[in-house]
XYZ file of C-alpha atoms in Angstrom:
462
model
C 34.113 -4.441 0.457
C 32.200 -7.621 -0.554
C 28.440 -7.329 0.321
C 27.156 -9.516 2.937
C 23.340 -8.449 1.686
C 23.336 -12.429 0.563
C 23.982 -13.440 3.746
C 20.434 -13.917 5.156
C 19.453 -14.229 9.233
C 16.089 -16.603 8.491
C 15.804 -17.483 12.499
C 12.283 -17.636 13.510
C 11.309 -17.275 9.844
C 9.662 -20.191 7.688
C 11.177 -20.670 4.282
C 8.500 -18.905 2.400
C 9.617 -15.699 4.481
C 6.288 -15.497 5.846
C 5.498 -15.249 9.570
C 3.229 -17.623 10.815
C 3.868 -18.133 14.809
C 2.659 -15.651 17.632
C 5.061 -14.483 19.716
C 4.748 -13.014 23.273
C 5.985 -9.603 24.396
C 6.418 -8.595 27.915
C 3.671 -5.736 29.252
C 3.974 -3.958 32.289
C 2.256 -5.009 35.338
C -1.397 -3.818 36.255
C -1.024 -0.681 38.626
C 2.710 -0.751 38.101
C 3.539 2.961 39.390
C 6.490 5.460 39.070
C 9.480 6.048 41.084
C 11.202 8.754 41.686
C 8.952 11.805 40.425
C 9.952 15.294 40.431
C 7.426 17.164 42.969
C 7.139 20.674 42.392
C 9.579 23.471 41.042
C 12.703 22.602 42.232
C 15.626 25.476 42.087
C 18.051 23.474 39.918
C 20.065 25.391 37.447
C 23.132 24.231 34.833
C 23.925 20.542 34.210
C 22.032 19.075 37.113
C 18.552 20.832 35.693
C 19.507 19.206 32.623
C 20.325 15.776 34.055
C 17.127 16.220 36.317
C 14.982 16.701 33.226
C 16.437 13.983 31.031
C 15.874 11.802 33.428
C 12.478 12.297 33.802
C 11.936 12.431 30.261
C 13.593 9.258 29.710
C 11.939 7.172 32.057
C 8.683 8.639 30.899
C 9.343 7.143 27.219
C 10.326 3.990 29.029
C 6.164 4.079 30.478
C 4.977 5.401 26.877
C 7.080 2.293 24.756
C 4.958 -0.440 27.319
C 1.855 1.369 27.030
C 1.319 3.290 30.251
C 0.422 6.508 28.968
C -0.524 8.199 32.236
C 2.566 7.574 33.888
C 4.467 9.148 30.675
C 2.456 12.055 30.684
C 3.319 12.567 34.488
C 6.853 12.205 33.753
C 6.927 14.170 30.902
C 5.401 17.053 32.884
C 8.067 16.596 35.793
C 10.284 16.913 33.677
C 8.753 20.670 31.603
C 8.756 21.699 35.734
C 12.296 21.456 36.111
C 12.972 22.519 32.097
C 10.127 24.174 30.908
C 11.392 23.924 26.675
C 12.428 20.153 27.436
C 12.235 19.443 23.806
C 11.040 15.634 24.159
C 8.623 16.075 26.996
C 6.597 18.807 24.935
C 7.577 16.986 21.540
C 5.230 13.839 23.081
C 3.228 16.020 25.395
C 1.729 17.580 22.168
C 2.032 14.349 20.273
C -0.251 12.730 23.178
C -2.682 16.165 23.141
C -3.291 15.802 19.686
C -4.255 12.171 19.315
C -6.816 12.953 22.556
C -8.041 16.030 20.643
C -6.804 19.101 22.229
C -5.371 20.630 19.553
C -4.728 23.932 21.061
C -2.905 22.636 24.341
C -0.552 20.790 21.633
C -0.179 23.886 19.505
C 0.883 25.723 22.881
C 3.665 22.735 23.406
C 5.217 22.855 20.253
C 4.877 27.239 19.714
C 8.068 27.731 21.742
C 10.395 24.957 20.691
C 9.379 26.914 16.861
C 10.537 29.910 18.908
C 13.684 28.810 19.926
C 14.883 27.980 16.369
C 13.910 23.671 16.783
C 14.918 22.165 13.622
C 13.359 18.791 14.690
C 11.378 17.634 11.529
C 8.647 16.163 13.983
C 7.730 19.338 15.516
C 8.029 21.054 12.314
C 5.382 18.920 11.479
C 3.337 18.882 14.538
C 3.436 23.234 14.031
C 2.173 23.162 10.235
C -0.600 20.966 11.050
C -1.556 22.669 14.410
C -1.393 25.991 12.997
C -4.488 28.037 13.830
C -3.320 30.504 11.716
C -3.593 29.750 7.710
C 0.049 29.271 6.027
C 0.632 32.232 3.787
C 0.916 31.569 -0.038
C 4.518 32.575 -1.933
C 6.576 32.084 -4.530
C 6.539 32.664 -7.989
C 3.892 32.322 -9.651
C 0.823 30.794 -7.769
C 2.300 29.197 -4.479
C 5.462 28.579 -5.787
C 3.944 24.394 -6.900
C 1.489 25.859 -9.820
C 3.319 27.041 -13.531
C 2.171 27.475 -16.781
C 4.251 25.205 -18.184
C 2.664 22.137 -15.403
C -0.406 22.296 -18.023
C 0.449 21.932 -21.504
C 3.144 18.993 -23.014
C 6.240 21.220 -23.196
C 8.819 19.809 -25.809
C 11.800 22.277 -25.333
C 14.702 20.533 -23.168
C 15.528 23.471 -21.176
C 12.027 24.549 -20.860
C 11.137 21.324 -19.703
C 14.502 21.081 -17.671
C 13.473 24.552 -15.876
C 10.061 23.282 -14.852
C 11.142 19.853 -13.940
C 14.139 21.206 -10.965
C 11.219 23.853 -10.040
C 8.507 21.427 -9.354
C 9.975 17.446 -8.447
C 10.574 17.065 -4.858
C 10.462 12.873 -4.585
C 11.496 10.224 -7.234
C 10.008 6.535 -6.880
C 12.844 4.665 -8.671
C 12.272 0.943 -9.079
C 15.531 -0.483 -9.885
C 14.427 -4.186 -10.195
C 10.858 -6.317 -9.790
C 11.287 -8.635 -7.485
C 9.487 -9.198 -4.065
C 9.285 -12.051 -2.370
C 5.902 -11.226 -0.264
C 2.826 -11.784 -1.725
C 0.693 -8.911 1.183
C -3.125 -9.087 0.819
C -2.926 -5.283 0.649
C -0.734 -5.141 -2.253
C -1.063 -5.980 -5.757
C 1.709 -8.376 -5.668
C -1.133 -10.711 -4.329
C -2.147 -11.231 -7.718
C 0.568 -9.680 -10.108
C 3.783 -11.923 -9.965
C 6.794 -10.399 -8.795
C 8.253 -13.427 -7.671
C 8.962 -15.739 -10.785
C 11.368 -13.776 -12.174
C 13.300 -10.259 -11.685
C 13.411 -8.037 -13.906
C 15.590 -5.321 -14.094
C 15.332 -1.256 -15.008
C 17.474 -1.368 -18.296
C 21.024 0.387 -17.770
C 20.544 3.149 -20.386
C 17.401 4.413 -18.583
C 19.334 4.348 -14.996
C 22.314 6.113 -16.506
C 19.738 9.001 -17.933
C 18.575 9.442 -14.703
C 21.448 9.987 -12.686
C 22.960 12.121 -15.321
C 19.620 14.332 -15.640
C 19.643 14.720 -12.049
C 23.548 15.616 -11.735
C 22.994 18.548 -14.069
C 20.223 20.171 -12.034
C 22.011 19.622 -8.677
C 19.185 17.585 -7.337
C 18.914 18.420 -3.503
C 15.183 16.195 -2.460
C 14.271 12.677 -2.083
C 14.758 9.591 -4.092
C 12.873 6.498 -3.037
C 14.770 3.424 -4.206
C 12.150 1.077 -4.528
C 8.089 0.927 -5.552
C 6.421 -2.606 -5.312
C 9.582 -4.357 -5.514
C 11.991 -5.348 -2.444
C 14.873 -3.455 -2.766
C 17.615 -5.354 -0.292
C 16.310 -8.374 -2.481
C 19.319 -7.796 -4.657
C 22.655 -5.489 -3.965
C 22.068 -3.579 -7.245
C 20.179 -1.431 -4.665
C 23.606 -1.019 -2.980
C 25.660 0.117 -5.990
C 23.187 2.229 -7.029
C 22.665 3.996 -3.651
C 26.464 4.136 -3.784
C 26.338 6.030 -7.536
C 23.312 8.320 -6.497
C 25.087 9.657 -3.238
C 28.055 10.879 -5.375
C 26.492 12.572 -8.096
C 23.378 14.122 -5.530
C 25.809 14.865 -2.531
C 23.006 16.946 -0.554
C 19.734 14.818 -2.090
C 17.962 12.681 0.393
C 18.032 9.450 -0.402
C 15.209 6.804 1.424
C 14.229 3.130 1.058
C 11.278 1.064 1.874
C 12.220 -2.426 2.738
C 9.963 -4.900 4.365
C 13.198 -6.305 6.533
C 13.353 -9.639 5.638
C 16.781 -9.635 4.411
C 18.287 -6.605 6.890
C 20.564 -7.452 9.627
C 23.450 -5.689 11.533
C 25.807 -5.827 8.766
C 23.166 -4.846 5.994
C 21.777 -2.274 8.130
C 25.505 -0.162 7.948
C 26.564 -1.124 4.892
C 23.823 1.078 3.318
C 24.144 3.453 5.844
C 27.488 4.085 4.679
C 26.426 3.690 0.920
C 24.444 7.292 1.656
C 20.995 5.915 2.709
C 19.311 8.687 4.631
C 16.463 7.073 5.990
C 15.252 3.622 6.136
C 11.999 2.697 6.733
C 11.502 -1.066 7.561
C 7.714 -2.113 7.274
C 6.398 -5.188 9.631
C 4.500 -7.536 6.848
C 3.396 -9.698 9.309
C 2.209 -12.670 7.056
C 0.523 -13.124 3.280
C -2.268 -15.209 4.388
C -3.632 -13.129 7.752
C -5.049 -9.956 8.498
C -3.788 -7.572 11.413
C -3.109 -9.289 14.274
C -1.458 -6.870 17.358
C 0.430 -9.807 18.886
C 2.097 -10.763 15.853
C 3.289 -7.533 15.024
C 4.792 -6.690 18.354
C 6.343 -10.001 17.668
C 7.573 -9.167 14.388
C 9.211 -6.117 15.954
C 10.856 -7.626 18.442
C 12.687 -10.216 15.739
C 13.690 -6.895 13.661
C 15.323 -5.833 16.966
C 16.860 -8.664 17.823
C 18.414 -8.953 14.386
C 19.553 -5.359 14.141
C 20.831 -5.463 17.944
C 18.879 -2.486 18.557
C 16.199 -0.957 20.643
C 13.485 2.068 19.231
C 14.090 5.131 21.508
C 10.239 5.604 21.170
C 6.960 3.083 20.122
C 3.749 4.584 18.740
C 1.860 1.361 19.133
C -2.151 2.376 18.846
C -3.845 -1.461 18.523
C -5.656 -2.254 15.819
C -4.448 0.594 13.733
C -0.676 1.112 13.519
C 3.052 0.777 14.765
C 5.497 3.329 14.426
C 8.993 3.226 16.263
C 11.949 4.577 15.698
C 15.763 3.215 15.974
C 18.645 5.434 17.487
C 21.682 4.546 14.223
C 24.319 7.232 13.634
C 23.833 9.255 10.345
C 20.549 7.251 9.181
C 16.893 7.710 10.281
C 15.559 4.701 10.621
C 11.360 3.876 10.768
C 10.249 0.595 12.308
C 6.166 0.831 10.914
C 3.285 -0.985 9.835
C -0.572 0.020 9.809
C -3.567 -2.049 9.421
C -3.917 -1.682 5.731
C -6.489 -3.957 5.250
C -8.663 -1.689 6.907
C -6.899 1.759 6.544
C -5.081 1.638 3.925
C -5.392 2.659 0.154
C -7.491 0.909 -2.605
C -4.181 1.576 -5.072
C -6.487 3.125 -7.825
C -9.474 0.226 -7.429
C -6.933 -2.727 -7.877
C -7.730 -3.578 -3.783
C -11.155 -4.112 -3.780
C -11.652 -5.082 -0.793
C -10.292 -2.026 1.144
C -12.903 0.550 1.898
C -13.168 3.498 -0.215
C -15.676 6.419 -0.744
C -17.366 6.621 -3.724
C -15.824 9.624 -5.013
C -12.882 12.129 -4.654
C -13.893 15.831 -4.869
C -10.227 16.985 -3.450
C -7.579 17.763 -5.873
C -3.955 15.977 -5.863
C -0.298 17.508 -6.395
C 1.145 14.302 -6.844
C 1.633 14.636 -10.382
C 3.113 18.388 -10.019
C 6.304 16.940 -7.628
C 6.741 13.790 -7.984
C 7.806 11.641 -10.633
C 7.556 7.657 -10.395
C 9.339 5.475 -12.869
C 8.987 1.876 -12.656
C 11.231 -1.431 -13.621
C 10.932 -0.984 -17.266
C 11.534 2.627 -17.146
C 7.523 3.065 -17.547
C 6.183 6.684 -15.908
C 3.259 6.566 -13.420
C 1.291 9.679 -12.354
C 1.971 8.566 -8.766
C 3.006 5.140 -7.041
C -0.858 4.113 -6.641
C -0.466 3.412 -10.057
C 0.684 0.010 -11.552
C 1.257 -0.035 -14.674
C 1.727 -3.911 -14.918
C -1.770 -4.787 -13.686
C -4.176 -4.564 -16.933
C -6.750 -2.439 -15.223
C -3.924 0.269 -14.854
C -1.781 -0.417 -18.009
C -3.690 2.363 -19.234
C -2.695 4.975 -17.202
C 1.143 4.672 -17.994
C 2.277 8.008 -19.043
C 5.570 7.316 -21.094
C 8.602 5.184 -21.317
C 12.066 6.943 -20.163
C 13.537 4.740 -22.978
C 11.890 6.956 -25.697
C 13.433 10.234 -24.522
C 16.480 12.051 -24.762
C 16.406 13.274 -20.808
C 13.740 12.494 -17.803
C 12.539 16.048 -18.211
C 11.201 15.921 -21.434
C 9.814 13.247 -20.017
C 7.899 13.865 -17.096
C 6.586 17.399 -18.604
C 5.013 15.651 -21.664
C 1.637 15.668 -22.583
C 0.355 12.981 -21.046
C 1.224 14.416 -17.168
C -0.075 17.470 -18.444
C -3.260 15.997 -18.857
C -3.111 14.384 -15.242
C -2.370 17.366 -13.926
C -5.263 19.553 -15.965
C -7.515 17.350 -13.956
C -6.311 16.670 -10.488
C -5.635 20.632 -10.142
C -8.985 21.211 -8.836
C -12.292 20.187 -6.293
C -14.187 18.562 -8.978
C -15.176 14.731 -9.271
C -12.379 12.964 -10.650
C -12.245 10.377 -12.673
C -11.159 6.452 -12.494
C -8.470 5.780 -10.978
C -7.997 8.631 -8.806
C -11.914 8.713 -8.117
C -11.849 6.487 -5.176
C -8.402 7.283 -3.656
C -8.158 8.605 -0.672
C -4.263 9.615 -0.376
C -3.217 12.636 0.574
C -6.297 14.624 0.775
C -6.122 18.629 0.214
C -8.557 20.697 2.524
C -11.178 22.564 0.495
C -11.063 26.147 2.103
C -11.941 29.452 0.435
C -8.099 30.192 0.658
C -7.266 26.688 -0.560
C -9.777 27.437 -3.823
C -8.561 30.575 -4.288
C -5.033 29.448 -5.331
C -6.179 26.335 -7.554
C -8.923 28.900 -9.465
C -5.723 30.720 -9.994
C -3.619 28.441 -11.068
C -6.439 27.045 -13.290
C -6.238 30.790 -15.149
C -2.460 30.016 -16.021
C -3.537 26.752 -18.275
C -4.366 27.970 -21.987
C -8.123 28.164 -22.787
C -8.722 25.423 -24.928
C -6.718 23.446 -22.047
C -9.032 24.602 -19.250
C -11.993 23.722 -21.010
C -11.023 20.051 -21.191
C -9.606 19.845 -17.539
């Protein structure tokens, strides 16, 4: 099959691929009320309770996606009356709790769809975080994330082998450099990714996939890092060779949808993309504006042909929706990152950031990020092709015999020796605030534990 990814829908877009016009999207009517409500227990049983329910349930999410909350929630609770474990009514119920701050009331929501054996990832989600009751500590050794081996360089292939299948649980792969957004969030304001493209030499890629055969990788690979990876249909072939050597590995992308249409959107579907997430970069030159990004939606829409079952829209903050398409999860999202976002190690210095990071950071421990040039990061708010963070680069897959040696040298060791614990941390990780770890006696209890498996010389240093 030829790839169409060349074969660009640029309606409604300028030629610099920037939005710069502010489109209109249709809000329901002030006072606009609900029809049709279920009053009361009603003694349904079988198909009709079911079609009763769903019914309810869906014109509730019809309220929620224009921004009537309080007629959702009313529908949403018609419809627990007539199905009390509806699992979308209590899967937004608790969703709608939580942002308001009852906690508890969405912890009761979400306790019996766990009950009933729900493998929905959202209210798997929802039930970790909700928990009132701590989440008890296994494996082998500390946790099952902390080994010896995490804290010293470890030279031995299947030494290093062993501790890299144990431990990695998401690869940032960046098969090429180009992007052709220059986001005032990003570094790619100032760091060119746009004059030329660059790509991640063969050898390297060929390592990878062949490292990652042997252990039978089963977790995520993210094909792109600060590039844009439908840009080019390398991204294609190579989602194409990952899928049949990692059969059961989840394979995502981050794309900012510029070039994704309907054909686009299947071909990579059927090239073994799990899950898509398409990010609404509203313009280069602007800062969040909730008009334009409804706007911006609505053209993804349009181009894809499809509607989100469900929109998280909270203004001034974020968008999150999410596109019904058969065998691929696909995210429709974009926050004010301007304002919320992350200071990517310093290099955004004009995104707010505390002065300094007490909590630890496993990001080093599971994931491993490896960028165009086959450079290693300790996470993806690194960039190891701005000078402030050229530094900070941990290796160069080129100069190994297999990504494990790799990833459990010395250097990551080092990273790791530091972030383990809640102690001030140094630049670059001193003002990030990604992915913070709650300091409990429970939570310290594991990390001084873990800090006992590092050699003594090594814990003295960390």
């Amino acid at each position: 099959m030829v790839s169409r990814w060349k074969d660009i829908d640029r309606t409604g877009l300028p030629a610099d691929h920037l939005l710069n016009v502010v489109g209109s999207v249709a809000t329901p009517a002030a006072g606009e009320t609900a029809h049709g409500n279920v009053g009361g227990p009603v003694p349904l049983s079988g198909a009709r309770q079911m079609h009763v329910a769903e019914t309810a349930f869906k014109r509730g999410l019809e309220q929620h996606n224009r921004g009537d909350v309080a007629a959702a929630v009313r529908r949403y609770r018609n419809a627990l009356v007539v199905d009390p474990r509806h699992p979308g009514a209590s899967r937004y119920l608790a969703k709608i709790e939580l942002r308001e701050g009852d906690r508890s009331g969405a912890f009761r929501r979400v306790l019996p769809l766990v009950a009933a054996g729900s493998t929905d990832r959202v209210v798997e989600d929802l039930f970790k975080n909700l928990s009132p009751h701590p989440r008890p500590v296994s494996g082998e050794p500390i946790g099952g994330l902390f080994r010896r081996d995490h804290f010293v360089g470890v030279t031995d292939r299947e030494r290093a082998k062993r501790l890299f299948a144990q431990s990695i649980r998401n690869i940032d792969l960046e098969l090429f450099s180009y992007c052709n957004r220059r986001c005032l969030y990003c570094p790619n304001a100032f760091i060119d990714r746009i004059s030329a493209n660059n790509y991640l030499p063969g050898p390297v890629y060929r390592m990878i996939v062949r490292d990652l055969a042997e252990i039978g990788y089963r977790s995520k690979v993210t094909l792109n890092f600060y590039n844009e990876p439908m840009a080019d249909p390398v991204t294609l072939e190579a989602c194409r060779e990952l899928r049949a050597a990692l059969p059961v590995a989840s394979i995502r992308m981050n794309t900012n949808g510029d070039y994704l249409n309907r054909d686009s959107l299947a071909e990579i579907r059927d090239a073994g993309l799990n899950h898509l997430m398409i990010s609404l970069h509203v313009s280069a030159v602007v800062d969040w504006d909730d008009d334009k990004v409804r706007f911006r939606a609505e053209q993804i829409y349009e181009r894809l042909g499809r509607r989100p079952e469900h929109i998280d829209f909270r203004p001034g903050r974020m968008y999150q929706a999410f596109i019904p398409f058969e065998g691929m999860k696909v995210e429709v999202v974009q926050g004010n990152y301007n304002q919320f976002g992350y200071n990517i190690g310093g290099l955004m210095r004009h995104i707010p950031a505390p002065t300094e990071r007490l909590s630890p950071c496993d990001e080093p421990f599971k994931s491993m990020t490896v960028t165009y040039n086959g450079n290693l990061t300790p996470c993806c708010r690194i960039r190891g092709d701005a000078d402030d963070h050229k530094p900070y680069v941990t290796g160069n897959l080129a100069d190994y015999d297999t990504i494990y040696e790799a990833w459990a040298n010395e250097a990551l060791a080092g990273w790791r020796r530091h972030l383990l614990g809640f102690n001030p941390k140094a630049a670059p990780c001193h003002e990030c605030t990604a992915v913070r770890v709650a300091d409990t006696p429970a939570e310290r209890k594991v990390r001084d534990a873990a800090a006992g498996l590092m050699p003594a010389e090594e814990r003295r240093s960390a």
